Tab-separated table of C-alpha atoms and ligand atoms in Angstrom:
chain	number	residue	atom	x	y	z
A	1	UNK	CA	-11.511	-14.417	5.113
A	2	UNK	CA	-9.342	-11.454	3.806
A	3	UNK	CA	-10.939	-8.237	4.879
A	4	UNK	CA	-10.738	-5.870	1.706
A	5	UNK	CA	-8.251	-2.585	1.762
A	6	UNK	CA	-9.145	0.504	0.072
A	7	UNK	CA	-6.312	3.031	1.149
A	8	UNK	CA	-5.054	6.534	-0.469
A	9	UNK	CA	-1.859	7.519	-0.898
A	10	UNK	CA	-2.142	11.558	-0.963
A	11	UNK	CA	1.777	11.410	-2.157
A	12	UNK	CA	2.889	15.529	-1.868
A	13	UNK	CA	-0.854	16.951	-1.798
A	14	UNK	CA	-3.103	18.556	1.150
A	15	UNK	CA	-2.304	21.106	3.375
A	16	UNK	CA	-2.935	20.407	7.604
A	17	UNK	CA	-6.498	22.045	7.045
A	18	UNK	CA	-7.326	20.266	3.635
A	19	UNK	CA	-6.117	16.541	5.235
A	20	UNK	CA	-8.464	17.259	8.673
A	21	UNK	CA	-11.361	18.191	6.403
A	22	UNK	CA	-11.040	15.418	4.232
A	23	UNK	CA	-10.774	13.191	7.247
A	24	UNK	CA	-14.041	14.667	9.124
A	25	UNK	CA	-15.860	14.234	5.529
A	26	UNK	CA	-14.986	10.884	5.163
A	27	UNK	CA	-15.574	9.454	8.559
A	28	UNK	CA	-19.298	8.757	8.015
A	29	UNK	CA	-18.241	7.250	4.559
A	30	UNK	CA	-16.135	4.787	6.721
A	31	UNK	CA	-18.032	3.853	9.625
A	32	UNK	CA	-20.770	2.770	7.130
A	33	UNK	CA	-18.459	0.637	5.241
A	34	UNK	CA	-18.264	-2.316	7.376
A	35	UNK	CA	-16.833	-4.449	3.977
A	36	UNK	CA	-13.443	-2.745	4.166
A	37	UNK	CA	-10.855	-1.232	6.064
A	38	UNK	CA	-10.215	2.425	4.790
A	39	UNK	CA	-6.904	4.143	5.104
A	40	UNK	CA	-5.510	7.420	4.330
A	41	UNK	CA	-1.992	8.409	3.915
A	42	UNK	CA	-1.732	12.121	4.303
A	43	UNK	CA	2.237	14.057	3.951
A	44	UNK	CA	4.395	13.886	6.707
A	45	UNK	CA	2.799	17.454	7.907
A	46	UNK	CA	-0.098	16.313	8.419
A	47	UNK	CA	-0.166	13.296	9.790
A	48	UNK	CA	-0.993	14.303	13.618
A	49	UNK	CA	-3.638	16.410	12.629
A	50	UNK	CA	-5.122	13.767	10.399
A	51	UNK	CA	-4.655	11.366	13.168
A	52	UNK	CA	-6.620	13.281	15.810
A	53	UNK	CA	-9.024	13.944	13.498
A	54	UNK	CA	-9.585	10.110	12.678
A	55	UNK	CA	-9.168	9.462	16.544
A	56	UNK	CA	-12.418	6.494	17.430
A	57	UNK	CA	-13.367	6.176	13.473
A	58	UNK	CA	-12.998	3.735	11.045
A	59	UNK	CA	-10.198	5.837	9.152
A	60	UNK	CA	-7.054	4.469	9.586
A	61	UNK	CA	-4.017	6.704	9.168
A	62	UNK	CA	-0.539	5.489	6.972
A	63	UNK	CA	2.672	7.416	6.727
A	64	UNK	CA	4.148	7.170	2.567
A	65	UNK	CA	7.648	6.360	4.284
A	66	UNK	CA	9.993	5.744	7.235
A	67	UNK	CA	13.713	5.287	8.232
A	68	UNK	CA	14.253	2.173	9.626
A	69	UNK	CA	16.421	3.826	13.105
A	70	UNK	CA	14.437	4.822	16.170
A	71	UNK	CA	16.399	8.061	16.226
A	72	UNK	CA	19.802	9.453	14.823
A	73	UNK	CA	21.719	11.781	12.825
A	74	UNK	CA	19.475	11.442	9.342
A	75	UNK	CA	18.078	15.018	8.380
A	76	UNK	CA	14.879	14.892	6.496
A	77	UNK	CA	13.850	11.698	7.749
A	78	UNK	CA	11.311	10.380	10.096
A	79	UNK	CA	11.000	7.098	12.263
A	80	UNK	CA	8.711	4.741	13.041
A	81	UNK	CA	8.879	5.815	16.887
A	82	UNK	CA	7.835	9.003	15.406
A	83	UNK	CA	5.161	8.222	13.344
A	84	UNK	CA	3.579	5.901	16.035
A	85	UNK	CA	3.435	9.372	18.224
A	86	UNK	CA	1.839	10.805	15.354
A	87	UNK	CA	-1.198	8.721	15.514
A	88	UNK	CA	-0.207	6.165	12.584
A	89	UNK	CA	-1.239	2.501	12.944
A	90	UNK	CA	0.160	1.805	9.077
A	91	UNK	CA	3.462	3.282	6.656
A	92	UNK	CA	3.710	2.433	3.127
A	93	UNK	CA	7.256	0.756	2.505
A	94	UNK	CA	8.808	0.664	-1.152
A	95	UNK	CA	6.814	2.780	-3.081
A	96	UNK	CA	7.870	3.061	-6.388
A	97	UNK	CA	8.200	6.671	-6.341
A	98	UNK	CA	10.625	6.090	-3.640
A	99	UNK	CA	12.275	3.465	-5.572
A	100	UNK	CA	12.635	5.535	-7.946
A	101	UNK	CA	13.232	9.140	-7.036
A	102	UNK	CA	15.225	8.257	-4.026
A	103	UNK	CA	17.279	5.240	-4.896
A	104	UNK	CA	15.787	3.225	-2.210
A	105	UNK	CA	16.898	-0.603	-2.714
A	106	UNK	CA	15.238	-3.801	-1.426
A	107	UNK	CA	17.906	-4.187	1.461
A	108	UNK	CA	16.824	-0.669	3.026
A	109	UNK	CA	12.974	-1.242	2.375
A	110	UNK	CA	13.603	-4.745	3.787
A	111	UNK	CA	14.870	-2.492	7.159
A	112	UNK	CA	11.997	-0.482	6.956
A	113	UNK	CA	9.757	-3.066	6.844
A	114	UNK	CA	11.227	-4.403	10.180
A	115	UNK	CA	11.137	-1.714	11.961
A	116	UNK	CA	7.875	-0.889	11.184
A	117	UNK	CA	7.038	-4.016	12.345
A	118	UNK	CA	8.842	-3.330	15.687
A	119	UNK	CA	7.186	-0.390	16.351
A	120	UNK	CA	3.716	-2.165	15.949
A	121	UNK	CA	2.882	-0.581	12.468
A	122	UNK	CA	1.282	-2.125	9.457
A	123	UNK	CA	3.912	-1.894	6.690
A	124	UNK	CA	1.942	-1.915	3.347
A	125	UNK	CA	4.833	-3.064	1.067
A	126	UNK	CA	4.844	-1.760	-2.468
A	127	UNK	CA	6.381	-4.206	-5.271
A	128	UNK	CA	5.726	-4.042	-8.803
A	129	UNK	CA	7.918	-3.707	-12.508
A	130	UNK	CA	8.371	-1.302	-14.948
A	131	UNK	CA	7.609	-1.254	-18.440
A	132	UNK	CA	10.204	-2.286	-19.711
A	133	UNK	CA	10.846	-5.059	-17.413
A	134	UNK	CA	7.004	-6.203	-18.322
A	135	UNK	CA	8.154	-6.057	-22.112
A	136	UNK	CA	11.122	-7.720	-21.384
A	137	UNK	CA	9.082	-10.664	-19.850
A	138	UNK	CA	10.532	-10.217	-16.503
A	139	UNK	CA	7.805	-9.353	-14.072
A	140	UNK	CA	8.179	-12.992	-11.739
A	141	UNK	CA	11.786	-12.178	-11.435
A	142	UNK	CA	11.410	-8.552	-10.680
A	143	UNK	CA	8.343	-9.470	-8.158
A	144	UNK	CA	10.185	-12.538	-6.847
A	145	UNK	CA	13.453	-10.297	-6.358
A	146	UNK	CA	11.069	-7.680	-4.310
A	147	UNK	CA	9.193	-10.069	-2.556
A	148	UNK	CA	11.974	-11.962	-1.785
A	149	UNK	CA	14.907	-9.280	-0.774
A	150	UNK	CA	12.373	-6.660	0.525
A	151	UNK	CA	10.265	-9.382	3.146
A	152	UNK	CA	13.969	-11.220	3.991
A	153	UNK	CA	14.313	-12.333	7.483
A	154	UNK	CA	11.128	-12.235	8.648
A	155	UNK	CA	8.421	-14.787	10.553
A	156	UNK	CA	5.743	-16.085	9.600
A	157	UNK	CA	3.785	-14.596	12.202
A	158	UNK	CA	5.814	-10.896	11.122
A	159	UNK	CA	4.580	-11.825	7.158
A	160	UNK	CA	0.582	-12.024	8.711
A	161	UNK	CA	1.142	-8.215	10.097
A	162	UNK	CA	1.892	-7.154	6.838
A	163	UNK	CA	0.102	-6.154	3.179
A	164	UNK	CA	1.571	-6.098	0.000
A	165	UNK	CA	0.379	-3.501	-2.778
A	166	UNK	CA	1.483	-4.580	-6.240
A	167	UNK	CA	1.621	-1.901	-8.443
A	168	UNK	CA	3.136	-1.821	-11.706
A	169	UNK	CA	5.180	1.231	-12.438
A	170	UNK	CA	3.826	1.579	-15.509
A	171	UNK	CA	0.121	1.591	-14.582
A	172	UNK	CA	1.050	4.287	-11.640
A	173	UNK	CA	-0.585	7.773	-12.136
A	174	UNK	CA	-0.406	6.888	-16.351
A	175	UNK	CA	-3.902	6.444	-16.398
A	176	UNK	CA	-3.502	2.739	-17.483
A	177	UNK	CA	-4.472	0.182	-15.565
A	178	UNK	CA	-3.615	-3.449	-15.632
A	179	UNK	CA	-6.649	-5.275	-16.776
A	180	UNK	CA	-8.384	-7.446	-14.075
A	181	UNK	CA	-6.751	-10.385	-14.992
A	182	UNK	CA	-3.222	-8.922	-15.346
A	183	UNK	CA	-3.667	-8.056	-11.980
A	184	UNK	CA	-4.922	-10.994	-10.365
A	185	UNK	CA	-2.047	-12.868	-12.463
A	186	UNK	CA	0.241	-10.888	-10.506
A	187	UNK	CA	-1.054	-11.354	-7.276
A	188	UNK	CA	-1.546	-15.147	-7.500
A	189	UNK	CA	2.118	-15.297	-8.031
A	190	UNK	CA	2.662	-13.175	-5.195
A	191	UNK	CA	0.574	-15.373	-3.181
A	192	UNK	CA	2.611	-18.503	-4.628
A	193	UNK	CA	5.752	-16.880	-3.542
A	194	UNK	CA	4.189	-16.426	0.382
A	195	UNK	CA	3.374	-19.840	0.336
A	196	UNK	CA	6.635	-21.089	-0.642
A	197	UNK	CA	8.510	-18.611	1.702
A	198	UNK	CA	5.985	-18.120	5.228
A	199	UNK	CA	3.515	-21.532	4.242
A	200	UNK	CA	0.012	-22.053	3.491
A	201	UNK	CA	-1.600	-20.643	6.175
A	202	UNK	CA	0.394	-17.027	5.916
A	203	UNK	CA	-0.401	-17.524	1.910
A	204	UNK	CA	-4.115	-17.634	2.516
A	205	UNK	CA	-4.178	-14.570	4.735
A	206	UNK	CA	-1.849	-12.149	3.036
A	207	UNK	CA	-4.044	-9.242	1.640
A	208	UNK	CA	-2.610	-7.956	-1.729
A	209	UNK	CA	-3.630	-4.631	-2.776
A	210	UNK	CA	-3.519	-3.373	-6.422
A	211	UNK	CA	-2.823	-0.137	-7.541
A	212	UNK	CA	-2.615	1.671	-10.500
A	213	UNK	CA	-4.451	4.113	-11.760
A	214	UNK	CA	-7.323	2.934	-10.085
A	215	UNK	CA	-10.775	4.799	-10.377
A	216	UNK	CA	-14.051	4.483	-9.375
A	217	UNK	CA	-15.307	3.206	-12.955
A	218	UNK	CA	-12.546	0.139	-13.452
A	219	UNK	CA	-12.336	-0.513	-9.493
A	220	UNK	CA	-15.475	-2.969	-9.249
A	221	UNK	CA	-13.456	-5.522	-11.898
A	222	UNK	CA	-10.371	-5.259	-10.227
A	223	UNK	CA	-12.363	-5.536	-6.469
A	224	UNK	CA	-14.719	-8.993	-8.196
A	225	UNK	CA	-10.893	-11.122	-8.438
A	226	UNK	CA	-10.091	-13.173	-5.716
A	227	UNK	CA	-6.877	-12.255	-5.437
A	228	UNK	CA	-7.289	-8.707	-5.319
A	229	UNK	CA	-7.804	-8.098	-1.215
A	230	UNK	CA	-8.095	-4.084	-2.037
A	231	UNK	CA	-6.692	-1.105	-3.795
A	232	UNK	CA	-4.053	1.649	-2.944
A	233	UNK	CA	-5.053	4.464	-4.621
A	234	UNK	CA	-3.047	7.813	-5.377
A	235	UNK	CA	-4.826	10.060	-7.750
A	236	UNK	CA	-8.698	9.135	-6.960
A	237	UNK	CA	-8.169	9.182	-3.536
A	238	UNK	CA	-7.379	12.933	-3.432
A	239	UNK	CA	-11.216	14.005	-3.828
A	240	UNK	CA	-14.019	13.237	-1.612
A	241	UNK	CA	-16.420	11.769	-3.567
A	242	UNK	CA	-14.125	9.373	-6.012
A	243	UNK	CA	-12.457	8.163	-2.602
A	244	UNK	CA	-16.283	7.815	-1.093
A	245	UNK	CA	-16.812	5.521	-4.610
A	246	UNK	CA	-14.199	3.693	-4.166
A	247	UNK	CA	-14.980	3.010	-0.823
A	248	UNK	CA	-18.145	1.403	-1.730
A	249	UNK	CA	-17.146	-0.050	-4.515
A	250	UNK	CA	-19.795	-2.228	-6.374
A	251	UNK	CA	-19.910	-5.394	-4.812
A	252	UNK	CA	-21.648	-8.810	-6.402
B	301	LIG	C1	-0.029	5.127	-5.967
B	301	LIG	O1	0.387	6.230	-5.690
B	301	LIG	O2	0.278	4.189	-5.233
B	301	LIG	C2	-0.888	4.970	-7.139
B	301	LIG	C3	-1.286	3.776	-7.443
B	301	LIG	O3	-1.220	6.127	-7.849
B	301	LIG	P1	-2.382	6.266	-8.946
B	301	LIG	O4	-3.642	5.656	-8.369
B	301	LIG	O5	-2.522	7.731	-9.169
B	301	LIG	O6	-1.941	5.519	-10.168
């Protein structure tokens, strides 16, 4: 069985003090939830405070990014050796916002993804299409390109230490989510594409997240899919009590 996800991406919110309190309010919320696995991904600042914090509790800490080198000339950036010393256990890899802001392609997120892997993290890989490559009728080949380019030389047994979050661009922080089905859609071909790449077994285990604009009020459709193994959530997850909701989110 797939154990369900609900993580928050803070993106370029919280102070140090702001991410420890919402930590220390939200470790009860977690060690009651024995359903899912809850993660937070606070800003680079505050990840070592938010990982002390969360030290023996259920709360799992994520960095929103890595470089894929152990150390080296790259100013601004941070490594996996790094965030490991931080306290992480996962990174989000690809995010769209990174896609997008920073030019990051599939080849780099493909090293990220590795090295994450080598430094014992959870990479939650982010794939998804844009608008216009929705309208255009394009989504497979945009997720196949992603999937395929982004997850490229790596095992079977690498591909079961990993999630994927799809999350279509144009449902991120737009307030428009993909309906249910649109979701689970996506995800089953996702799952196809693990099946034909790592086999059955690594298929049937992959957890694939959805996000987009996900809130406590559309969460328990997405959550009652199959295919959806948990959400990654940026906006809802900034307050205590919509990430508590989603967090126990209604369940059949
Ligand atoms: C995200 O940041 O990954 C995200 C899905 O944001 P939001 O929930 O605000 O759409």
């Amino acid at each position: 069985m797939r154990k369900p996800v609900i993580a928050g991406n803070w993106k370029m919110y919280k102070t140090i003090a702001e991410a420890v309190d919402f930590i220390e309010k939200i470790k009860p919320v977690a060690a009651k939830a024995e359903h899912c696995e809850v993660v937070a991904a606070p800003p680079f600042t505050a990840l070592a405070a938010a990982a002390a914090a969360a030290k023996g509790s259920q709360v799992k800490i994520s960095a929103q990014n890595c470089h894929w080198d152990k150390e080296g000339a790259h100013t601004g950036d941070i490594s996996t050796v790094m965030l490991c010393d931080a306290g992480c256990t996962h990174v989000i890899i690809g995010h769209s916002e990174r896609r997008h802001d920073c030019g990051e392609t599939d080849e780099q997120i493909n090293q990220k993804v590795k090295a994450a892997l080598a430094a014992g993290l959870t990479p939650i890989v982010c794939v998804g299409e844009t608008l216009a490559e929705r309208e255009r009728g394009e989504t497979e080949k945009i997720l196949e390109r992603q999937f395929t380019a982004g997850l490229a030389g790596l095992t079977a047994a690498d591909f079961s230490r990993i999630m994927i979050a799809y999350e279509p661009v144009w449902a991120i922080g737009t307030g428009r989510t993909a309906t249910p089905e649109m979701a689970a859609e996506a995800h089953r071909y996702l799952r196809g594409l693990a099946r034909q790449v790592f086999g059955e077994a690594a298929a049937d285990g992959i957890r694939i997240l959805y996000g987009g604009s996900v809130k406590p009020d559309n969460v328990g459709g997405l959550m009652a899919q199959n295919e959806i193994d948990g959400a990654l959530v940026g906006g809802a997850s900034l307050k205590v009590e919509s990430f508590t909701a989603l967090v126990n989110y209604p369940r059949g």
